[in-house]
Short mmCIF file of C-alpha atoms in Angstrom, two decimals:
data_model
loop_
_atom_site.label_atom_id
_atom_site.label_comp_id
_atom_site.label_asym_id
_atom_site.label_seq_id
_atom_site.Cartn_x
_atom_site.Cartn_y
_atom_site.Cartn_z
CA UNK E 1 -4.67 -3.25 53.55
CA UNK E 2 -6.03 0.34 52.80
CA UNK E 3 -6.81 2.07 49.45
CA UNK E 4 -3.43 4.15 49.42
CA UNK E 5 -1.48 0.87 50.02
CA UNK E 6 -3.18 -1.23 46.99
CA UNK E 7 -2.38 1.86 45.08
CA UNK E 8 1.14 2.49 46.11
CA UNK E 9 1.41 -1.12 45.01
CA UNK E 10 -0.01 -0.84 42.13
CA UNK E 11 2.45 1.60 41.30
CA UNK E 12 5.16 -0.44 42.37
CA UNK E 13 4.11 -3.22 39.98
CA UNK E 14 3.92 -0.91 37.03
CA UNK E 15 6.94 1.20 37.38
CA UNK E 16 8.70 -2.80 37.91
CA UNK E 17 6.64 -4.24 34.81
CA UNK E 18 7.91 -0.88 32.63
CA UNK E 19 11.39 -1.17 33.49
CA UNK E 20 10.98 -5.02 32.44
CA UNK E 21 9.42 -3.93 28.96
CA UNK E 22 12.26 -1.38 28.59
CA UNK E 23 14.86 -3.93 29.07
CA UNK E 24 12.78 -6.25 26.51
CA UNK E 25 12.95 -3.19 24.30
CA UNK E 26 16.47 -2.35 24.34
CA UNK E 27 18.04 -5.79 23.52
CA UNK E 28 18.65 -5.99 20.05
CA UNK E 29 16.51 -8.49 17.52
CA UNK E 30 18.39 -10.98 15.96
CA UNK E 31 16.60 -10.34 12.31
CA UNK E 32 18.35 -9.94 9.33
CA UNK E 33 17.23 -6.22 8.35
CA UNK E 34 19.82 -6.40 5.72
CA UNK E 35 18.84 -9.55 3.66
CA UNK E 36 14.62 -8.32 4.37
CA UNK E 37 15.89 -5.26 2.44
CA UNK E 38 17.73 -6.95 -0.36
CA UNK E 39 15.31 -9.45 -0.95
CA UNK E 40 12.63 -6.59 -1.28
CA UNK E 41 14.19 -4.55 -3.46
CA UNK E 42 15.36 -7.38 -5.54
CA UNK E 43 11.33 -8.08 -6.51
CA UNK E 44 10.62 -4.26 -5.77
CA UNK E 45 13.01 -3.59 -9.49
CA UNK E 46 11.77 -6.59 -11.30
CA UNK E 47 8.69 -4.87 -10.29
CA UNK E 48 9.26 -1.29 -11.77
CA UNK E 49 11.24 -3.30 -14.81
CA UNK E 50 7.96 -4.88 -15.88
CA UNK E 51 6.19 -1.90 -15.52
CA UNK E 52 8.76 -0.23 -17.52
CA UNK E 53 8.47 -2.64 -20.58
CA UNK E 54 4.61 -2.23 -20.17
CA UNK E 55 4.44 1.33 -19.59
CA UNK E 56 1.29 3.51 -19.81
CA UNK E 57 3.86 6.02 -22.05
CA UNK E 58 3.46 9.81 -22.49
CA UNK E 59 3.21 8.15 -26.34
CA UNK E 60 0.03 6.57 -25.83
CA UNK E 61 -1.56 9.16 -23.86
CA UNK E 62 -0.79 11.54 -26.79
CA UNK E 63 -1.59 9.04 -29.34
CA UNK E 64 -5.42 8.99 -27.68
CA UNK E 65 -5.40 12.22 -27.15
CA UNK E 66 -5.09 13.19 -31.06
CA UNK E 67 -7.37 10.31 -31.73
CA UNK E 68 -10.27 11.62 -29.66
CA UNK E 69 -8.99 15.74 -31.16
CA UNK E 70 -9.19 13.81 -35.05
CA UNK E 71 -12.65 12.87 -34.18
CA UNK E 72 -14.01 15.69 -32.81
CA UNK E 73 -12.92 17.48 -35.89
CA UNK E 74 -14.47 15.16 -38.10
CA UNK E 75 -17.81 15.56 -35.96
CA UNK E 76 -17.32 19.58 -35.73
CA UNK E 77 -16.99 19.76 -39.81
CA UNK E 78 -19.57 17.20 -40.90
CA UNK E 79 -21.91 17.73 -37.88
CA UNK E 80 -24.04 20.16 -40.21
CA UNK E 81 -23.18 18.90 -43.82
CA UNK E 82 -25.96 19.42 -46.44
CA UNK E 83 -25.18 16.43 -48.55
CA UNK E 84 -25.35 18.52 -51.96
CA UNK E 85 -22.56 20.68 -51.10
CA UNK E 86 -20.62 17.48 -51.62
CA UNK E 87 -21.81 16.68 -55.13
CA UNK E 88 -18.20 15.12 -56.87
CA UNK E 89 -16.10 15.12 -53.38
CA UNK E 90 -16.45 11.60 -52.90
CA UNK E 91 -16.34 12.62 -49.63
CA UNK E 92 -18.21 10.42 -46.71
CA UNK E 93 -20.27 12.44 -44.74
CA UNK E 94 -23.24 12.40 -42.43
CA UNK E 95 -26.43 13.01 -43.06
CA UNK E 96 -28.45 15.78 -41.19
CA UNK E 97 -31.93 15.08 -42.65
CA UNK E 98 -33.21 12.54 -40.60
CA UNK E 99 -34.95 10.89 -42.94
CA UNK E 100 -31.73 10.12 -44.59
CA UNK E 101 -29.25 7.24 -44.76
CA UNK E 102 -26.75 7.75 -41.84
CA UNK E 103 -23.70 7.52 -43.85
CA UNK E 104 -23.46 8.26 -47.60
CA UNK E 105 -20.65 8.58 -50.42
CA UNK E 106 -21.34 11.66 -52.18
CA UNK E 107 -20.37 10.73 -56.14
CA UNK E 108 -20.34 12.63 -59.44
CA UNK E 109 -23.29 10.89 -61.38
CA UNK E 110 -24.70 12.00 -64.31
CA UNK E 111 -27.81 14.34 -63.11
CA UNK E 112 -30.36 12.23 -64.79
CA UNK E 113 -29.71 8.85 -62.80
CA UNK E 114 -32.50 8.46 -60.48
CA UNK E 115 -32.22 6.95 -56.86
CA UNK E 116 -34.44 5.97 -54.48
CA UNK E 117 -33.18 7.13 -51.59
CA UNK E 118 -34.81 9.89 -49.48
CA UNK E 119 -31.75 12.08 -48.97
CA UNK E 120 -31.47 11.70 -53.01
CA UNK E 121 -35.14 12.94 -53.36
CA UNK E 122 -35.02 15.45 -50.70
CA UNK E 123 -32.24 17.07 -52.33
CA UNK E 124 -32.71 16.85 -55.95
CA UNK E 125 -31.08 17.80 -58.19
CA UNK E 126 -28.73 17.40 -56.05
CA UNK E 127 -27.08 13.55 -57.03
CA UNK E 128 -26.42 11.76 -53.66
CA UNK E 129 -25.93 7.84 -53.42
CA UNK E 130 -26.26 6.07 -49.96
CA UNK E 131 -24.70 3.44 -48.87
CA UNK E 132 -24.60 1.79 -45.44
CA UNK E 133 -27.95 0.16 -43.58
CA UNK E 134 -30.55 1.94 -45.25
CA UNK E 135 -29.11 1.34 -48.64
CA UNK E 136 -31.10 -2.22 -49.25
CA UNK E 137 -34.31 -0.12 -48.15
CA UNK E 138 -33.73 3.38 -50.29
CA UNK E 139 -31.35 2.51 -52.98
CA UNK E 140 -31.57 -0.28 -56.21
CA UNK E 141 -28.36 -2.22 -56.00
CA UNK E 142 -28.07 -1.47 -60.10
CA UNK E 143 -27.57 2.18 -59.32
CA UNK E 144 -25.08 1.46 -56.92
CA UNK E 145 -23.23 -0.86 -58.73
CA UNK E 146 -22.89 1.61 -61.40
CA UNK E 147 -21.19 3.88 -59.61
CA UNK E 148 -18.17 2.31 -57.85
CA UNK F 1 6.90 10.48 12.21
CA UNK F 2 9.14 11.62 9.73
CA UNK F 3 13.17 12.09 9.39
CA UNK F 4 15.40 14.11 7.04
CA UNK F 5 19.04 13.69 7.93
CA UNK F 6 20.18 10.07 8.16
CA UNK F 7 23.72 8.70 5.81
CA UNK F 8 21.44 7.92 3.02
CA UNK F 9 19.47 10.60 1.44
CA UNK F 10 20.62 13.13 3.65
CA UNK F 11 18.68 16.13 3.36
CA UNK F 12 16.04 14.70 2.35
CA UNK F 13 12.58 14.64 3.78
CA UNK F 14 10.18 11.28 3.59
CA UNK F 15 8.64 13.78 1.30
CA UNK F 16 11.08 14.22 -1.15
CA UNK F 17 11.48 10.18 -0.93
CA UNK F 18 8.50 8.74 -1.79
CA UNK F 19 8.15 11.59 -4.80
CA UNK F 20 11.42 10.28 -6.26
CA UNK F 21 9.72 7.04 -5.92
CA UNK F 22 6.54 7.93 -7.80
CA UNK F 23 8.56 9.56 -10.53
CA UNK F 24 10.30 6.13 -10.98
CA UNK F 25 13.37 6.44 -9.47
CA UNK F 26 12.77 3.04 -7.19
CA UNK F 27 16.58 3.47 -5.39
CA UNK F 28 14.70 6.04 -2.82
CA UNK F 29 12.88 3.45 -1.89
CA UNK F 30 15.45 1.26 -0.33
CA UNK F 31 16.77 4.95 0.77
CA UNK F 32 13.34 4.82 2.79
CA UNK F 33 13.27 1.54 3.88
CA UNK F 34 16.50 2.04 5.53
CA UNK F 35 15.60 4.92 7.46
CA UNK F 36 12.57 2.92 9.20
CA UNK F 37 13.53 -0.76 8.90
CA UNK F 38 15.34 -1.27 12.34
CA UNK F 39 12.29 0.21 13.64
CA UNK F 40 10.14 -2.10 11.57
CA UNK F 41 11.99 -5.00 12.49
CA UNK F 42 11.80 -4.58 15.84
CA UNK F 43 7.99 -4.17 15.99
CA UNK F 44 7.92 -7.28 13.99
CA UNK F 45 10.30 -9.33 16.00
CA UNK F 46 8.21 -7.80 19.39
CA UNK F 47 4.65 -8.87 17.78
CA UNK F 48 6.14 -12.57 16.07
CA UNK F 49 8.91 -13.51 18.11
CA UNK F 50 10.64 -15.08 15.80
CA UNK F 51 13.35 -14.19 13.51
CA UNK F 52 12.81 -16.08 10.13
CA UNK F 53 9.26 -15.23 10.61
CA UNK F 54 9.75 -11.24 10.86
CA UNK F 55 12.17 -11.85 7.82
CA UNK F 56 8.83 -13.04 5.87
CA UNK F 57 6.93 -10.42 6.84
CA UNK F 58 9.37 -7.56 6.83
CA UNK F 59 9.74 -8.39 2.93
CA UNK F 60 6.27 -8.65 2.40
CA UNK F 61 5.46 -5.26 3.80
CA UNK F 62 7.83 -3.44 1.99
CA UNK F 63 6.60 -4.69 -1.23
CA UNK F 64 3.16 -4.00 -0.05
CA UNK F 65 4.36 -0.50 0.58
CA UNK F 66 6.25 -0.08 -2.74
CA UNK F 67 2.56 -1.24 -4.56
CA UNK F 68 0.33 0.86 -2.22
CA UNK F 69 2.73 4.25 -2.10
CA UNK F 70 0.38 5.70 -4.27
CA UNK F 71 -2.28 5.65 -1.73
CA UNK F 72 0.18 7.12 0.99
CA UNK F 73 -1.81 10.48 1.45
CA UNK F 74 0.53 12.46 3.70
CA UNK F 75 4.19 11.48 2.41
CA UNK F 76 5.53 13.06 5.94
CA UNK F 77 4.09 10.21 7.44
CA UNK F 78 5.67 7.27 5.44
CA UNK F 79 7.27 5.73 8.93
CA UNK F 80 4.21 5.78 10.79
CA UNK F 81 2.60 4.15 7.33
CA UNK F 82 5.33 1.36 7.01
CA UNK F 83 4.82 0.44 10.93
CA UNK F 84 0.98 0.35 10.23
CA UNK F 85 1.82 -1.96 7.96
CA UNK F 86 4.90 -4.06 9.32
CA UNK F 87 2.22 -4.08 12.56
CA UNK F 88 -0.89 -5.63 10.60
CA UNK F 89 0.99 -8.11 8.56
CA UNK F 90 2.54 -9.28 11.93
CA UNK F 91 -0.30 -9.58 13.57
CA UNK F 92 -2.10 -11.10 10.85
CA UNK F 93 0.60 -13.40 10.30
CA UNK F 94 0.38 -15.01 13.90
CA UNK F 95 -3.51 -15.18 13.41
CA UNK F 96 -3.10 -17.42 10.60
CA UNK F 97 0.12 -19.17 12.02
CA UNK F 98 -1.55 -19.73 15.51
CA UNK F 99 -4.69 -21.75 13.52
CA UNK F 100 -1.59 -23.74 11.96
CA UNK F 101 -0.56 -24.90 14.92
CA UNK F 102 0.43 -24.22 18.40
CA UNK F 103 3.90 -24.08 18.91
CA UNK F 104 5.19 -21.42 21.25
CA UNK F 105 5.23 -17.76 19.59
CA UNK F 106 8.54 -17.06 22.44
CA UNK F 107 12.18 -18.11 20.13
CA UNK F 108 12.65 -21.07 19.24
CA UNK F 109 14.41 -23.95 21.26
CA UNK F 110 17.82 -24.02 18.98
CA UNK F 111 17.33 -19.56 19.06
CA UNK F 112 17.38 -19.94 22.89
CA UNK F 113 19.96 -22.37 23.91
CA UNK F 114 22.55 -20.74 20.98
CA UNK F 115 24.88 -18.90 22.89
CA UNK F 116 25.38 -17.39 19.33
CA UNK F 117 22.18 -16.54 19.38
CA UNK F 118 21.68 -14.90 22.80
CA UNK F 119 24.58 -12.98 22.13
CA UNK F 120 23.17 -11.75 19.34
CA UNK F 121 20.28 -10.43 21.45
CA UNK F 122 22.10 -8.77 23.69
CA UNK F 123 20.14 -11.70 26.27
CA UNK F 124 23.44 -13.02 27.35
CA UNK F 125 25.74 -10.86 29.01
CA UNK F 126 24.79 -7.32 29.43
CA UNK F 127 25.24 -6.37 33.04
CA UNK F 128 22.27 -4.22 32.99
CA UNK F 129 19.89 -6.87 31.87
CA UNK F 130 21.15 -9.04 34.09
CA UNK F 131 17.58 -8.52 36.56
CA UNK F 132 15.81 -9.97 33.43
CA UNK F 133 15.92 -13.23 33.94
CA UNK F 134 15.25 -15.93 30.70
CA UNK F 135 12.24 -17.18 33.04
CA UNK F 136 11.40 -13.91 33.27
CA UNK F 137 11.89 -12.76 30.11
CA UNK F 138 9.45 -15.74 28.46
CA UNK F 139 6.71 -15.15 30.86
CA UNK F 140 6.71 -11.34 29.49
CA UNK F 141 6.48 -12.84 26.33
CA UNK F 142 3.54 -15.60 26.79
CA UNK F 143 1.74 -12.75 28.80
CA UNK F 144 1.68 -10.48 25.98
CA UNK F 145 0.67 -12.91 23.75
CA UNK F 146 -2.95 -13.44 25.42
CA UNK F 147 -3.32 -9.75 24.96
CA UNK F 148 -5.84 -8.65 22.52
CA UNK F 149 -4.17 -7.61 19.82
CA UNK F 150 -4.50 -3.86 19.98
CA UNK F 151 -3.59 -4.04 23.76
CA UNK F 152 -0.62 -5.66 22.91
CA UNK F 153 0.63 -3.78 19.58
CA UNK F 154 -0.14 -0.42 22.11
CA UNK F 155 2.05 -1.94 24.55
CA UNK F 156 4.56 -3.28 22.36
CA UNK F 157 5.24 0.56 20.67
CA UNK F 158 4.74 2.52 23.61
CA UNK F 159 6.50 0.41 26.84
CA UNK F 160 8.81 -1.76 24.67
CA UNK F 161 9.50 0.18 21.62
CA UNK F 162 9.57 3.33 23.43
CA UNK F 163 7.88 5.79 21.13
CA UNK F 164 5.42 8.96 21.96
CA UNK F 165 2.07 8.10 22.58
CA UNK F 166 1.38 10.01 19.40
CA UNK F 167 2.93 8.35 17.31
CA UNK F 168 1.90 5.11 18.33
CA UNK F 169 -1.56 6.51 17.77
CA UNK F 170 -0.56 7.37 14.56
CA UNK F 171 0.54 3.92 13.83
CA UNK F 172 -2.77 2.79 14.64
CA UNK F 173 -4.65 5.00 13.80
CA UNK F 174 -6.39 5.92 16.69
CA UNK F 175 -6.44 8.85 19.18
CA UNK F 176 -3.97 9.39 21.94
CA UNK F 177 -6.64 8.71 24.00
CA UNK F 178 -7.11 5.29 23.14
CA UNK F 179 -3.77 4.50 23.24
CA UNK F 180 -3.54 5.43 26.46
CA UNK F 181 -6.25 3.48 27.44
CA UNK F 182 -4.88 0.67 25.59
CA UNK F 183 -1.81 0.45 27.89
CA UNK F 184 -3.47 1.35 30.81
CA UNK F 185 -5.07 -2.23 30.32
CA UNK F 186 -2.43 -4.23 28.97
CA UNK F 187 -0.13 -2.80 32.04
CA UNK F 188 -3.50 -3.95 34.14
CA UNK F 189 -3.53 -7.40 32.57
CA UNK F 190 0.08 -7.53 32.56
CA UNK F 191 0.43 -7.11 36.31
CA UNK F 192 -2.01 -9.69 37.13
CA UNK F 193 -0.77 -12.87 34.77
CA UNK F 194 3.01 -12.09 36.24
CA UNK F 195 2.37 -11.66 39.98
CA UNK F 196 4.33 -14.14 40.65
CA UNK F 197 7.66 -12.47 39.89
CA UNK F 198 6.83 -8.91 41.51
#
């Protein structure tokens, strides 16, 4: 048996082997397209409904987005505040001086009450009473209980 | 792969689909699924052989679709996509089916002696088909189960299914090259496990 005939053989076999897979091809499948479909969707919508009820909502997004706009506002107007300009405001700002409390209540006190906190001396006469973590440290708790 | 005119959502690219789908509107979905899910099921039914069992996994992928559409990066190509996936839960399904036990992956017993059934197929009576015998027809079926697995999906797509090489490649993900390869061996393996009926 020569080359050409093996091939021509060959040839035979896969031209008879392709006409076999074409016949497998074209006879329909017996599956249910129609209920595979259904039965997706079906859990496909309960799905999207959940998501619905739980949605990540143009509300929220702009609800965090004013959040994080609020608190850069804060930052941008108190990111430079010399505590006396607040004398009276009861305002809470930040401190700048770093020797000073972090966070203090600016309150009208009579000018001749003393504290003890740095931000109070540094800016005398200035009349500045800190509260928050350095208060134990800077501050008597009599002169802060007088104020509030 | 992708089609615009069909009854539903005429007009309509796969495009246009699957962005109605991300904006929330989940009917285009189905719209989608019917475009591709004779397609689908036959793949499935090819790779399983078995009805109820390409019912399972027909479901499956489309939900697996719905989740992962946001991830489909060319919407053009949402029927190559779905096969991709219809392919590798179907093969992936045998994997784990063959560990659980060995039954025969060709129709059942009760799906092959159901005249109901075989007319259903189109295995019964169709003149033309007549030259493929059921003996036949089950050793095609046994033979392209010992395929590997991307021999036979290549196979299956290209020589059964009948689609362009390029397509197939695009189903998985490959070159045409390799597809072509991929049948060249499967025809090759093919033709030596059924030498008996040439």
């Amino acid at each position: 048996m020569n080359q050409d005939h093996i091939d021509r053989n060959e040839q035979q076999q896969t031209e008879a082997l392709d006409n076999w897979l074409s016949q497998v091809g074209a006879q329909p499948v017996p599956v249910d397209t129609e209920s595979a479909r259904r039965e997706a969707m079906r859990q496909i919508r309960r799905e999207a409904l959940q998501l619905k009820r739980h949605p990540v909502s143009w509300h929220s997004v702009v609800a965090a987005a004013a959040a994080v706009v609020l608190g850069f506002g804060f930052w941008w107007l108190f990111r430079s505040t010399d505590l006396a300009e607040h004398q009276g405001t009861g305002a809470v700002v930040q401190s700048t001086t770093p020797s000073a409390p972090r966070t203090v209540v600016v309150v009208n006190m009579p000018p001749q009450v003393e504290l003890h906190s740095p931000a109070a001396r540094e800016s005398e006469p200035t009349i500045i009473v800190a509260i928050g973590p350095a208060l134990a440290e800077t501050a008597d708790d009599d002169d802060v209980m007088g104020l509030f | 792969m992708s089609r615009e005119s069909d009854v539903a959502g005429k007009g309509l690219t796969d495009a246009d689909l699957v962005a109605a789908v991300r904006g929330g509107n989940v009917e285009s979905f189905e719209t989608l699924i019917r475009r591709y899910e004779r397609q689908a099921a036959a793949v499935s039914y090819r790779l399983l052989g078995n009805r109820s069992d390409s019912e399972d996994v027909l479901q499956n992928a489309y939900l697996k679709a719905y989740q992962a559409l946001d991830s489909l990066q060319d919407p053009d190509r949402f029927g190559s996509w779905l096969l991709r996936i219809v392919s590798n839960l179907s093969l992936n399904y045998r994997r784990q089916r063959a560990s659980r036990s060995t039954v025969s992956l060709t129709a059942t017993d009760t799906e092959k002696s159901d005249p109901a059934s075989q007319m259903a197929d189109g295995s019964a009576l169709l003149p033309d088909q007549v030259l493929l015998s059921d003996e036949l027809k089950d050793a095609i079926t046994f033979a392209m189960e010992t395929l590997p697995q991307k021999q036979q999906l290549a196979l299956t797509l290209f020589s059964v299914q009948g689609m362009p090489q390029k397509e197939v490649a695009e189903v998985m993900q490959c070159s045409v090259e390799a597809v072509k390869w991929h049948v060249f061996t499967a025809r090759k393996a093919l033709r030596e496990k059924l030498k008996g009926f040439f």
